[in-house]
PDB file of N, CA and C in Angstrom:
ATOM      1  N   MET A   1     -49.165  53.109  14.985  1.00  0.00           N
ATOM      2  CA  MET A   1     -47.800  52.644  15.286  1.00  0.00           C
ATOM      3  C   MET A   1     -46.885  53.605  14.597  1.00  0.00           C
ATOM      4  N   THR A   2     -45.944  54.165  15.306  1.00  0.00           N
ATOM      5  CA  THR A   2     -44.951  55.103  14.766  1.00  0.00           C
ATOM      6  C   THR A   2     -43.736  54.271  14.373  1.00  0.00           C
ATOM      7  N   ILE A   3     -43.439  54.466  13.066  1.00  0.00           N
ATOM      8  CA  ILE A   3     -42.215  53.871  12.459  1.00  0.00           C
ATOM      9  C   ILE A   3     -41.161  55.074  12.220  1.00  0.00           C
ATOM     10  N   THR A   4     -40.039  54.823  12.807  1.00  0.00           N
ATOM     11  CA  THR A   4     -38.940  55.771  12.559  1.00  0.00           C
ATOM     12  C   THR A   4     -38.149  55.265  11.414  1.00  0.00           C
ATOM     13  N   PRO A   5     -38.041  56.060  10.221  1.00  0.00           N
ATOM     14  CA  PRO A   5     -37.267  55.581   9.101  1.00  0.00           C
ATOM     15  C   PRO A   5     -35.905  55.398   9.494  1.00  0.00           C
ATOM     16  N   PRO A   6     -35.132  54.393   8.996  1.00  0.00           N
ATOM     17  CA  PRO A   6     -33.794  54.155   9.284  1.00  0.00           C
ATOM     18  C   PRO A   6     -32.898  55.246   8.797  1.00  0.00           C
ATOM     19  N   SER A   7     -31.835  55.649   9.531  1.00  0.00           N
ATOM     20  CA  SER A   7     -31.045  56.739   9.245  1.00  0.00           C
ATOM     21  C   SER A   7     -30.136  56.311   8.002  1.00  0.00           C
ATOM     22  N   LYS A   8     -29.346  57.217   7.433  1.00  0.00           N
ATOM     23  CA  LYS A   8     -28.514  56.856   6.392  1.00  0.00           C
ATOM     24  C   LYS A   8     -27.358  55.814   6.713  1.00  0.00           C
ATOM     25  N   GLY A   9     -27.035  55.800   7.997  1.00  0.00           N
ATOM     26  CA  GLY A   9     -25.977  54.931   8.276  1.00  0.00           C
ATOM     27  C   GLY A   9     -26.467  53.369   8.554  1.00  0.00           C
ATOM     28  N   VAL A  10     -27.668  53.117   8.439  1.00  0.00           N
ATOM     29  CA  VAL A  10     -28.275  51.784   8.529  1.00  0.00           C
ATOM     30  C   VAL A  10     -27.969  50.972   7.218  1.00  0.00           C
ATOM     31  N   PRO A  11     -27.367  49.852   7.162  1.00  0.00           N
ATOM     32  CA  PRO A  11     -27.148  49.109   5.992  1.00  0.00           C
ATOM     33  C   PRO A  11     -28.570  48.624   5.399  1.00  0.00           C
ATOM     34  N   THR A  12     -28.586  48.751   4.001  1.00  0.00           N
ATOM     35  CA  THR A  12     -29.822  48.453   3.310  1.00  0.00           C
ATOM     36  C   THR A  12     -30.405  47.199   3.619  1.00  0.00           C
ATOM     37  N   LYS A  13     -29.537  46.163   3.927  1.00  0.00           N
ATOM     38  CA  LYS A  13     -30.148  44.816   4.337  1.00  0.00           C
ATOM     39  C   LYS A  13     -30.868  44.823   5.699  1.00  0.00           C
ATOM     40  N   TYR A  14     -30.508  45.831   6.573  1.00  0.00           N
ATOM     41  CA  TYR A  14     -31.235  46.019   7.778  1.00  0.00           C
ATOM     42  C   TYR A  14     -32.526  46.873   7.599  1.00  0.00           C
ATOM     43  N   ALA A  15     -32.355  47.938   6.862  1.00  0.00           N
ATOM     44  CA  ALA A  15     -33.364  48.927   6.617  1.00  0.00           C
ATOM     45  C   ALA A  15     -34.520  48.287   5.992  1.00  0.00           C
ATOM     46  N   ALA A  16     -34.280  47.187   5.188  1.00  0.00           N
ATOM     47  CA  ALA A  16     -35.413  46.558   4.495  1.00  0.00           C
ATOM     48  C   ALA A  16     -36.565  45.996   5.337  1.00  0.00           C
ATOM     49  N   PHE A  17     -36.135  45.801   6.640  1.00  0.00           N
ATOM     50  CA  PHE A  17     -37.020  45.249   7.642  1.00  0.00           C
ATOM     51  C   PHE A  17     -38.025  46.281   8.269  1.00  0.00           C
ATOM     52  N   SER A  18     -37.755  47.511   8.056  1.00  0.00           N
ATOM     53  CA  SER A  18     -38.496  48.650   8.671  1.00  0.00           C
ATOM     54  C   SER A  18     -39.875  48.701   8.180  1.00  0.00           C
ATOM     55  N   GLY A  19     -40.796  48.948   8.986  1.00  0.00           N
ATOM     56  CA  GLY A  19     -42.222  49.155   8.448  1.00  0.00           C
ATOM     57  C   GLY A  19     -43.221  48.269   9.130  1.00  0.00           C
ATOM     58  N   ASN A  20     -44.496  48.226   8.588  1.00  0.00           N
ATOM     59  CA  ASN A  20     -45.557  47.416   9.022  1.00  0.00           C
ATOM     60  C   ASN A  20     -45.778  46.162   8.064  1.00  0.00           C
ATOM     61  N   TRP A  21     -45.859  45.037   8.666  1.00  0.00           N
ATOM     62  CA  TRP A  21     -46.012  43.776   7.941  1.00  0.00           C
ATOM     63  C   TRP A  21     -47.195  43.051   8.441  1.00  0.00           C
ATOM     64  N   ALA A  22     -47.946  42.321   7.629  1.00  0.00           N
ATOM     65  CA  ALA A  22     -49.038  41.443   7.963  1.00  0.00           C
ATOM     66  C   ALA A  22     -48.975  40.208   7.290  1.00  0.00           C
ATOM     67  N   GLY A  23     -49.506  39.145   7.944  1.00  0.00           N
ATOM     68  CA  GLY A  23     -49.464  37.877   7.315  1.00  0.00           C
ATOM     69  C   GLY A  23     -50.390  36.807   8.056  1.00  0.00           C
ATOM     70  N   ARG A  24     -50.311  35.632   7.595  1.00  0.00           N
ATOM     71  CA  ARG A  24     -51.147  34.597   8.170  1.00  0.00           C
ATOM     72  C   ARG A  24     -50.231  33.337   8.480  1.00  0.00           C
ATOM     73  N   LEU A  25     -50.157  32.941   9.805  1.00  0.00           N
ATOM     74  CA  LEU A  25     -49.500  31.782  10.143  1.00  0.00           C
ATOM     75  C   LEU A  25     -50.362  30.558   9.813  1.00  0.00           C
ATOM     76  N   GLU A  26     -49.647  29.591   9.175  1.00  0.00           N
ATOM     77  CA  GLU A  26     -50.397  28.414   8.722  1.00  0.00           C
ATOM     78  C   GLU A  26     -51.621  28.691   7.832  1.00  0.00           C
ATOM     79  N   GLY A  27     -51.591  29.889   7.275  1.00  0.00           N
ATOM     80  CA  GLY A  27     -52.694  30.312   6.281  1.00  0.00           C
ATOM     81  C   GLY A  27     -53.881  30.677   6.943  1.00  0.00           C
ATOM     82  N   THR A  28     -53.939  30.651   8.242  1.00  0.00           N
ATOM     83  CA  THR A  28     -55.280  30.839   8.985  1.00  0.00           C
ATOM     84  C   THR A  28     -55.054  31.941  10.097  1.00  0.00           C
ATOM     85  N   TYR A  29     -54.050  31.901  10.888  1.00  0.00           N
ATOM     86  CA  TYR A  29     -53.882  32.704  12.043  1.00  0.00           C
ATOM     87  C   TYR A  29     -53.209  34.015  11.732  1.00  0.00           C
ATOM     88  N   GLU A  30     -53.900  35.126  11.989  1.00  0.00           N
ATOM     89  CA  GLU A  30     -53.426  36.347  11.590  1.00  0.00           C
ATOM     90  C   GLU A  30     -52.256  36.933  12.472  1.00  0.00           C
ATOM     91  N   GLY A  31     -51.236  37.531  11.744  1.00  0.00           N
ATOM     92  CA  GLY A  31     -50.134  38.061  12.569  1.00  0.00           C
ATOM     93  C   GLY A  31     -49.762  39.365  12.040  1.00  0.00           C
ATOM     94  N   LYS A  32     -49.243  40.292  12.786  1.00  0.00           N
ATOM     95  CA  LYS A  32     -48.783  41.694  12.412  1.00  0.00           C
ATOM     96  C   LYS A  32     -47.481  41.988  13.163  1.00  0.00           C
ATOM     97  N   LEU A  33     -46.644  42.665  12.391  1.00  0.00           N
ATOM     98  CA  LEU A  33     -45.395  43.003  12.895  1.00  0.00           C
ATOM     99  C   LEU A  33     -45.067  44.436  12.557  1.00  0.00           C
ATOM    100  N   ALA A  34     -44.825  45.203  13.490  1.00  0.00           N
ATOM    101  CA  ALA A  34     -44.322  46.635  13.263  1.00  0.00           C
ATOM    102  C   ALA A  34     -42.849  46.748  13.635  1.00  0.00           C
ATOM    103  N   VAL A  35     -41.942  46.938  12.701  1.00  0.00           N
ATOM    104  CA  VAL A  35     -40.569  47.149  13.029  1.00  0.00           C
ATOM    105  C   VAL A  35     -40.414  48.739  13.104  1.00  0.00           C
ATOM    106  N   GLN A  36     -40.382  49.234  14.347  1.00  0.00           N
ATOM    107  CA  GLN A  36     -40.401  50.636  14.596  1.00  0.00           C
ATOM    108  C   GLN A  36     -39.126  51.352  14.446  1.00  0.00           C
ATOM    109  N   SER A  37     -38.068  50.596  14.727  1.00  0.00           N
ATOM    110  CA  SER A  37     -36.773  51.379  14.532  1.00  0.00           C
ATOM    111  C   SER A  37     -35.688  50.223  14.209  1.00  0.00           C
ATOM    112  N   VAL A  38     -34.683  50.729  13.541  1.00  0.00           N
ATOM    113  CA  VAL A  38     -33.644  49.828  13.109  1.00  0.00           C
ATOM    114  C   VAL A  38     -32.307  50.575  13.301  1.00  0.00           C
ATOM    115  N   SER A  39     -31.306  49.970  14.058  1.00  0.00           N
ATOM    116  CA  SER A  39     -30.046  50.620  14.246  1.00  0.00           C
ATOM    117  C   SER A  39     -28.980  50.122  13.150  1.00  0.00           C
ATOM    118  N   SER A  40     -27.974  50.836  13.175  1.00  0.00           N
ATOM    119  CA  SER A  40     -26.901  50.450  12.187  1.00  0.00           C
ATOM    120  C   SER A  40     -26.206  49.106  12.469  1.00  0.00           C
ATOM    121  N   LYS A  41     -26.441  48.643  13.712  1.00  0.00           N
ATOM    122  CA  LYS A  41     -25.877  47.318  14.080  1.00  0.00           C
ATOM    123  C   LYS A  41     -26.890  46.229  14.061  1.00  0.00           C
ATOM    124  N   GLY A  42     -28.128  46.525  13.473  1.00  0.00           N
ATOM    125  CA  GLY A  42     -29.131  45.560  13.329  1.00  0.00           C
ATOM    126  C   GLY A  42     -30.028  45.283  14.463  1.00  0.00           C
ATOM    127  N   LYS A  43     -29.946  46.116  15.441  1.00  0.00           N
ATOM    128  CA  LYS A  43     -31.004  46.112  16.631  1.00  0.00           C
ATOM    129  C   LYS A  43     -32.258  46.735  16.326  1.00  0.00           C
ATOM    130  N   VAL A  44     -33.389  46.120  16.665  1.00  0.00           N
ATOM    131  CA  VAL A  44     -34.662  46.699  16.232  1.00  0.00           C
ATOM    132  C   VAL A  44     -35.581  46.725  17.501  1.00  0.00           C
ATOM    133  N   THR A  45     -36.494  47.699  17.431  1.00  0.00           N
ATOM    134  CA  THR A  45     -37.585  47.697  18.360  1.00  0.00           C
ATOM    135  C   THR A  45     -38.791  47.366  17.584  1.00  0.00           C
ATOM    136  N   VAL A  46     -39.694  46.590  18.070  1.00  0.00           N
ATOM    137  CA  VAL A  46     -40.861  46.156  17.430  1.00  0.00           C
ATOM    138  C   VAL A  46     -42.077  45.968  18.311  1.00  0.00           C
ATOM    139  N   THR A  47     -43.259  45.902  17.624  1.00  0.00           N
ATOM    140  CA  THR A  47     -44.530  45.468  18.281  1.00  0.00           C
ATOM    141  C   THR A  47     -44.944  44.185  17.390  1.00  0.00           C
ATOM    142  N   TYR A  48     -45.326  43.092  17.983  1.00  0.00           N
ATOM    143  CA  TYR A  48     -45.737  41.952  17.293  1.00  0.00           C
ATOM    144  C   TYR A  48     -47.171  41.604  17.845  1.00  0.00           C
ATOM    145  N   ALA A  49     -48.097  41.239  16.989  1.00  0.00           N
ATOM    146  CA  ALA A  49     -49.447  40.855  17.425  1.00  0.00           C
ATOM    147  C   ALA A  49     -49.813  39.563  16.744  1.00  0.00           C
ATOM    148  N   TRP A  50     -50.504  38.707  17.436  1.00  0.00           N
ATOM    149  CA  TRP A  50     -50.878  37.469  16.838  1.00  0.00           C
ATOM    150  C   TRP A  50     -52.333  37.070  17.292  1.00  0.00           C
ATOM    151  N   GLY A  51     -53.063  36.375  16.383  1.00  0.00           N
ATOM    152  CA  GLY A  51     -54.322  35.909  16.659  1.00  0.00           C
ATOM    153  C   GLY A  51     -54.259  34.633  17.455  1.00  0.00           C
ATOM    154  N   ILE A  52     -55.407  33.873  17.574  1.00  0.00           N
ATOM    155  CA  ILE A  52     -55.472  32.670  18.185  1.00  0.00           C
ATOM    156  C   ILE A  52     -54.560  31.651  17.424  1.00  0.00           C
ATOM    157  N   LEU A  53     -53.641  31.035  18.126  1.00  0.00           N
ATOM    158  CA  LEU A  53     -52.672  30.002  17.567  1.00  0.00           C
ATOM    159  C   LEU A  53     -52.987  28.702  18.263  1.00  0.00           C
ATOM    160  N   GLY A  54     -53.760  27.833  17.585  1.00  0.00           N
ATOM    161  CA  GLY A  54     -54.041  26.494  18.235  1.00  0.00           C
ATOM    162  C   GLY A  54     -54.905  26.788  19.481  1.00  0.00           C
ATOM    163  N   ASP A  55     -54.328  26.348  20.611  1.00  0.00           N
ATOM    164  CA  ASP A  55     -54.938  26.528  21.906  1.00  0.00           C
ATOM    165  C   ASP A  55     -54.612  27.837  22.689  1.00  0.00           C
ATOM    166  N   ASN A  56     -53.742  28.586  21.966  1.00  0.00           N
ATOM    167  CA  ASN A  56     -53.221  29.825  22.664  1.00  0.00           C
ATOM    168  C   ASN A  56     -53.941  31.057  22.278  1.00  0.00           C
ATOM    169  N   ASN A  57     -54.186  31.858  23.207  1.00  0.00           N
ATOM    170  CA  ASN A  57     -54.876  33.140  23.107  1.00  0.00           C
ATOM    171  C   ASN A  57     -54.192  34.144  22.202  1.00  0.00           C
ATOM    172  N   PRO A  58     -54.914  35.088  21.543  1.00  0.00           N
ATOM    173  CA  PRO A  58     -54.247  36.101  20.894  1.00  0.00           C
ATOM    174  C   PRO A  58     -53.517  37.114  21.828  1.00  0.00           C
ATOM    175  N   GLY A  59     -52.579  37.764  21.190  1.00  0.00           N
ATOM    176  CA  GLY A  59     -51.828  38.690  22.097  1.00  0.00           C
ATOM    177  C   GLY A  59     -51.002  39.673  21.345  1.00  0.00           C
ATOM    178  N   GLU A  60     -50.322  40.491  22.130  1.00  0.00           N
ATOM    179  CA  GLU A  60     -49.512  41.515  21.475  1.00  0.00           C
ATOM    180  C   GLU A  60     -48.442  41.790  22.456  1.00  0.00           C
ATOM    181  N   ALA A  61     -47.135  41.998  21.879  1.00  0.00           N
ATOM    182  CA  ALA A  61     -45.854  42.207  22.787  1.00  0.00           C
ATOM    183  C   ALA A  61     -44.964  43.214  21.991  1.00  0.00           C
ATOM    184  N   ALA A  62     -44.544  44.180  22.868  1.00  0.00           N
ATOM    185  CA  ALA A  62     -43.567  45.138  22.342  1.00  0.00           C
ATOM    186  C   ALA A  62     -42.164  44.710  22.924  1.00  0.00           C
ATOM    187  N   GLY A  63     -41.172  44.809  22.122  1.00  0.00           N
ATOM    188  CA  GLY A  63     -39.897  44.467  22.636  1.00  0.00           C
ATOM    189  C   GLY A  63     -38.806  44.813  21.546  1.00  0.00           C
ATOM    190  N   GLU A  64     -37.631  44.039  21.718  1.00  0.00           N
ATOM    191  CA  GLU A  64     -36.528  44.277  20.940  1.00  0.00           C
ATOM    192  C   GLU A  64     -36.171  42.982  20.201  1.00  0.00           C
ATOM    193  N   GLY A  65     -35.296  43.084  19.250  1.00  0.00           N
ATOM    194  CA  GLY A  65     -34.816  42.016  18.496  1.00  0.00           C
ATOM    195  C   GLY A  65     -33.496  42.308  17.865  1.00  0.00           C
ATOM    196  N   LYS A  66     -32.924  41.417  16.946  1.00  0.00           N
ATOM    197  CA  LYS A  66     -31.643  41.588  16.337  1.00  0.00           C
ATOM    198  C   LYS A  66     -31.705  40.973  15.015  1.00  0.00           C
ATOM    199  N   ILE A  67     -31.192  41.679  13.993  1.00  0.00           N
ATOM    200  CA  ILE A  67     -31.106  41.066  12.619  1.00  0.00           C
ATOM    201  C   ILE A  67     -29.654  40.468  12.488  1.00  0.00           C
ATOM    202  N   VAL A  68     -29.640  39.299  12.095  1.00  0.00           N
ATOM    203  CA  VAL A  68     -28.375  38.630  11.859  1.00  0.00           C
ATOM    204  C   VAL A  68     -28.545  37.925  10.533  1.00  0.00           C
ATOM    205  N   GLY A  69     -27.691  38.436   9.590  1.00  0.00           N
ATOM    206  CA  GLY A  69     -27.826  37.929   8.180  1.00  0.00           C
ATOM    207  C   GLY A  69     -29.151  38.515   7.568  1.00  0.00           C
ATOM    208  N   THR A  70     -29.967  37.509   7.263  1.00  0.00           N
ATOM    209  CA  THR A  70     -31.304  37.881   6.724  1.00  0.00           C
ATOM    210  C   THR A  70     -32.463  37.640   7.554  1.00  0.00           C
ATOM    211  N   THR A  71     -32.094  37.343   8.922  1.00  0.00           N
ATOM    212  CA  THR A  71     -33.140  36.904   9.850  1.00  0.00           C
ATOM    213  C   THR A  71     -33.226  37.915  10.960  1.00  0.00           C
ATOM    214  N   LEU A  72     -34.467  38.317  11.274  1.00  0.00           N
ATOM    215  CA  LEU A  72     -34.785  39.111  12.479  1.00  0.00           C
ATOM    216  C   LEU A  72     -35.367  38.196  13.517  1.00  0.00           C
ATOM    217  N   LYS A  73     -34.668  38.113  14.649  1.00  0.00           N
ATOM    218  CA  LYS A  73     -35.110  37.249  15.786  1.00  0.00           C
ATOM    219  C   LYS A  73     -35.508  38.229  16.932  1.00  0.00           C
ATOM    220  N   LEU A  74     -36.723  38.051  17.346  1.00  0.00           N
ATOM    221  CA  LEU A  74     -37.256  38.873  18.533  1.00  0.00           C
ATOM    222  C   LEU A  74     -36.729  38.159  19.815  1.00  0.00           C
ATOM    223  N   GLY A  75     -36.665  39.005  20.745  1.00  0.00           N
ATOM    224  CA  GLY A  75     -36.421  38.543  22.107  1.00  0.00           C
ATOM    225  C   GLY A  75     -37.656  37.634  22.579  1.00  0.00           C
ATOM    226  N   ARG A  76     -37.364  36.690  23.516  1.00  0.00           N
ATOM    227  CA  ARG A  76     -38.512  35.834  23.856  1.00  0.00           C
ATOM    228  C   ARG A  76     -39.663  36.674  24.304  1.00  0.00           C
ATOM    229  N   LEU A  77     -40.917  36.265  23.836  1.00  0.00           N
ATOM    230  CA  LEU A  77     -42.117  37.023  24.299  1.00  0.00           C
ATOM    231  C   LEU A  77     -42.441  36.714  25.639  1.00  0.00           C
ATOM    232  N   PRO A  78     -43.275  37.469  26.311  1.00  0.00           N
ATOM    233  CA  PRO A  78     -43.726  37.258  27.688  1.00  0.00           C
ATOM    234  C   PRO A  78     -44.491  35.865  27.871  1.00  0.00           C
ATOM    235  N   ASN A  79     -45.036  35.387  26.806  1.00  0.00           N
ATOM    236  CA  ASN A  79     -45.729  34.179  26.892  1.00  0.00           C
ATOM    237  C   ASN A  79     -44.850  32.954  26.630  1.00  0.00           C
ATOM    238  N   GLY A  80     -43.591  33.143  26.414  1.00  0.00           N
ATOM    239  CA  GLY A  80     -42.570  32.166  26.173  1.00  0.00           C
ATOM    240  C   GLY A  80     -42.351  31.810  24.699  1.00  0.00           C
ATOM    241  N   ALA A  81     -43.082  32.460  23.895  1.00  0.00           N
ATOM    242  CA  ALA A  81     -42.900  32.204  22.385  1.00  0.00           C
ATOM    243  C   ALA A  81     -41.550  32.748  21.783  1.00  0.00           C
ATOM    244  N   ASP A  82     -41.015  32.046  20.862  1.00  0.00           N
ATOM    245  CA  ASP A  82     -39.854  32.441  20.094  1.00  0.00           C
ATOM    246  C   ASP A  82     -40.295  32.761  18.712  1.00  0.00           C
ATOM    247  N   VAL A  83     -39.997  34.023  18.293  1.00  0.00           N
ATOM    248  CA  VAL A  83     -40.449  34.402  16.908  1.00  0.00           C
ATOM    249  C   VAL A  83     -39.287  34.978  16.174  1.00  0.00           C
ATOM    250  N   SER A  84     -39.265  34.554  14.771  1.00  0.00           N
ATOM    251  CA  SER A  84     -38.305  35.024  13.897  1.00  0.00           C
ATOM    252  C   SER A  84     -38.915  35.361  12.517  1.00  0.00           C
ATOM    253  N   PHE A  85     -38.244  36.202  11.825  1.00  0.00           N
ATOM    254  CA  PHE A  85     -38.654  36.549  10.413  1.00  0.00           C
ATOM    255  C   PHE A  85     -37.499  36.591   9.517  1.00  0.00           C
ATOM    256  N   MET A  86     -37.512  35.830   8.412  1.00  0.00           N
ATOM    257  CA  MET A  86     -36.431  35.727   7.477  1.00  0.00           C
ATOM    258  C   MET A  86     -36.720  36.511   6.169  1.00  0.00           C
ATOM    259  N   MET A  87     -35.954  37.441   5.764  1.00  0.00           N
ATOM    260  CA  MET A  87     -36.281  38.259   4.594  1.00  0.00           C
ATOM    261  C   MET A  87     -35.972  37.432   3.381  1.00  0.00           C
ATOM    262  N   LEU A  88     -36.868  37.192   2.515  1.00  0.00           N
ATOM    263  CA  LEU A  88     -36.794  36.411   1.303  1.00  0.00           C
ATOM    264  C   LEU A  88     -36.396  37.385   0.100  1.00  0.00           C
ATOM    265  N   PRO A  89     -35.893  36.764  -0.954  1.00  0.00           N
ATOM    266  CA  PRO A  89     -35.411  37.583  -2.060  1.00  0.00           C
ATOM    267  C   PRO A  89     -36.451  38.481  -2.665  1.00  0.00           C
ATOM    268  N   ASP A  90     -37.798  38.061  -2.601  1.00  0.00           N
ATOM    269  CA  ASP A  90     -38.858  38.859  -3.223  1.00  0.00           C
ATOM    270  C   ASP A  90     -39.243  39.946  -2.278  1.00  0.00           C
ATOM    271  N   GLY A  91     -38.777  40.214  -1.139  1.00  0.00           N
ATOM    272  CA  GLY A  91     -39.092  41.239  -0.228  1.00  0.00           C
ATOM    273  C   GLY A  91     -40.199  40.939   0.791  1.00  0.00           C
ATOM    274  N   THR A  92     -40.613  39.720   0.872  1.00  0.00           N
ATOM    275  CA  THR A  92     -41.493  39.237   1.804  1.00  0.00           C
ATOM    276  C   THR A  92     -40.795  38.626   3.058  1.00  0.00           C
ATOM    277  N   LEU A  93     -41.471  38.443   4.153  1.00  0.00           N
ATOM    278  CA  LEU A  93     -40.884  37.806   5.301  1.00  0.00           C
ATOM    279  C   LEU A  93     -41.555  36.512   5.584  1.00  0.00           C
ATOM    280  N   ALA A  94     -40.631  35.437   5.881  1.00  0.00           N
ATOM    281  CA  ALA A  94     -41.115  34.154   6.229  1.00  0.00           C
ATOM    282  C   ALA A  94     -41.011  34.210   7.779  1.00  0.00           C
ATOM    283  N   GLY A  95     -42.175  34.147   8.373  1.00  0.00           N
ATOM    284  CA  GLY A  95     -42.344  34.214   9.820  1.00  0.00           C
ATOM    285  C   GLY A  95     -42.379  32.737  10.501  1.00  0.00           C
ATOM    286  N   THR A  96     -41.796  32.689  11.591  1.00  0.00           N
ATOM    287  CA  THR A  96     -41.880  31.438  12.394  1.00  0.00           C
ATOM    288  C   THR A  96     -42.249  31.808  13.819  1.00  0.00           C
ATOM    289  N   HIS A  97     -43.283  31.154  14.483  1.00  0.00           N
ATOM    290  CA  HIS A  97     -43.760  31.456  15.802  1.00  0.00           C
ATOM    291  C   HIS A  97     -43.703  30.095  16.582  1.00  0.00           C
ATOM    292  N   THR A  98     -42.895  29.897  17.598  1.00  0.00           N
ATOM    293  CA  THR A  98     -42.910  28.700  18.240  1.00  0.00           C
ATOM    294  C   THR A  98     -43.267  28.864  19.737  1.00  0.00           C
ATOM    295  N   LEU A  99     -44.248  28.017  20.183  1.00  0.00           N
ATOM    296  CA  LEU A  99     -44.912  28.202  21.443  1.00  0.00           C
ATOM    297  C   LEU A  99     -45.358  26.901  21.902  1.00  0.00           C
ATOM    298  N   ALA A 100     -45.006  26.455  23.043  1.00  0.00           N
ATOM    299  CA  ALA A 100     -45.513  25.346  23.771  1.00  0.00           C
ATOM    300  C   ALA A 100     -45.276  24.137  22.839  1.00  0.00           C
ATOM    301  N   GLY A 101     -44.126  23.946  22.237  1.00  0.00           N
ATOM    302  CA  GLY A 101     -43.793  22.799  21.414  1.00  0.00           C
ATOM    303  C   GLY A 101     -44.374  22.834  20.047  1.00  0.00           C
ATOM    304  N   GLN A 102     -45.206  23.800  19.696  1.00  0.00           N
ATOM    305  CA  GLN A 102     -45.834  23.953  18.371  1.00  0.00           C
ATOM    306  C   GLN A 102     -45.111  25.049  17.508  1.00  0.00           C
ATOM    307  N   THR A 103     -44.919  24.794  16.199  1.00  0.00           N
ATOM    308  CA  THR A 103     -44.369  25.799  15.395  1.00  0.00           C
ATOM    309  C   THR A 103     -45.336  26.157  14.302  1.00  0.00           C
ATOM    310  N   TYR A 104     -45.545  27.425  14.118  1.00  0.00           N
ATOM    311  CA  TYR A 104     -46.438  27.911  13.219  1.00  0.00           C
ATOM    312  C   TYR A 104     -45.633  28.910  12.158  1.00  0.00           C
ATOM    313  N   THR A 105     -45.792  28.622  10.827  1.00  0.00           N
ATOM    314  CA  THR A 105     -45.023  29.498   9.861  1.00  0.00           C
ATOM    315  C   THR A 105     -46.025  30.155   8.921  1.00  0.00           C
ATOM    316  N   GLY A 106     -45.530  31.242   8.364  1.00  0.00           N
ATOM    317  CA  GLY A 106     -46.358  31.948   7.320  1.00  0.00           C
ATOM    318  C   GLY A 106     -45.603  33.019   6.695  1.00  0.00           C
ATOM    319  N   MET A 107     -46.185  33.616   5.685  1.00  0.00           N
ATOM    320  CA  MET A 107     -45.596  34.682   4.883  1.00  0.00           C
ATOM    321  C   MET A 107     -46.233  36.008   5.297  1.00  0.00           C
ATOM    322  N   PHE A 108     -45.270  37.094   5.463  1.00  0.00           N
ATOM    323  CA  PHE A 108     -45.809  38.443   5.843  1.00  0.00           C
ATOM    324  C   PHE A 108     -45.309  39.344   4.737  1.00  0.00           C
ATOM    325  N   ILE A 109     -46.322  40.262   4.348  1.00  0.00           N
ATOM    326  CA  ILE A 109     -46.035  41.201   3.351  1.00  0.00           C
ATOM    327  C   ILE A 109     -45.999  42.660   3.946  1.00  0.00           C
ATOM    328  N   ARG A 110     -45.374  43.563   3.379  1.00  0.00           N
ATOM    329  CA  ARG A 110     -45.209  44.943   3.857  1.00  0.00           C
ATOM    330  C   ARG A 110     -46.702  45.579   3.575  1.00  0.00           C
ATOM    331  N   GLN A 111     -47.087  46.355   4.552  1.00  0.00           N
ATOM    332  CA  GLN A 111     -48.335  47.146   4.371  1.00  0.00           C
ATOM    333  C   GLN A 111     -48.149  48.526   3.995  1.00  0.00           C
TER     334      GLN A 111
END
């Protein structure tokens, strides 16, 4: 996965999201996030991959998102999932993946 480092014009609070992240939703289901680019206005391009979530199959989706405050919200995934990541003070991301009425949460760390 190619990560384009943020330019000098990108605020630090947005640049902090750049890079590869990995975690586990509900402590069991693997997830990976690659924030490939970040603009000075908080727009991002990403690739997000997830393992089996309950009755849902694993998958991967490339797309766009937007950082507002401390939260990166991805555009709705092709399978209908809504996914967001909140930057915590310790530099980890708190991920939330909502699909078919089920919400899965977990911590993601930079790789």
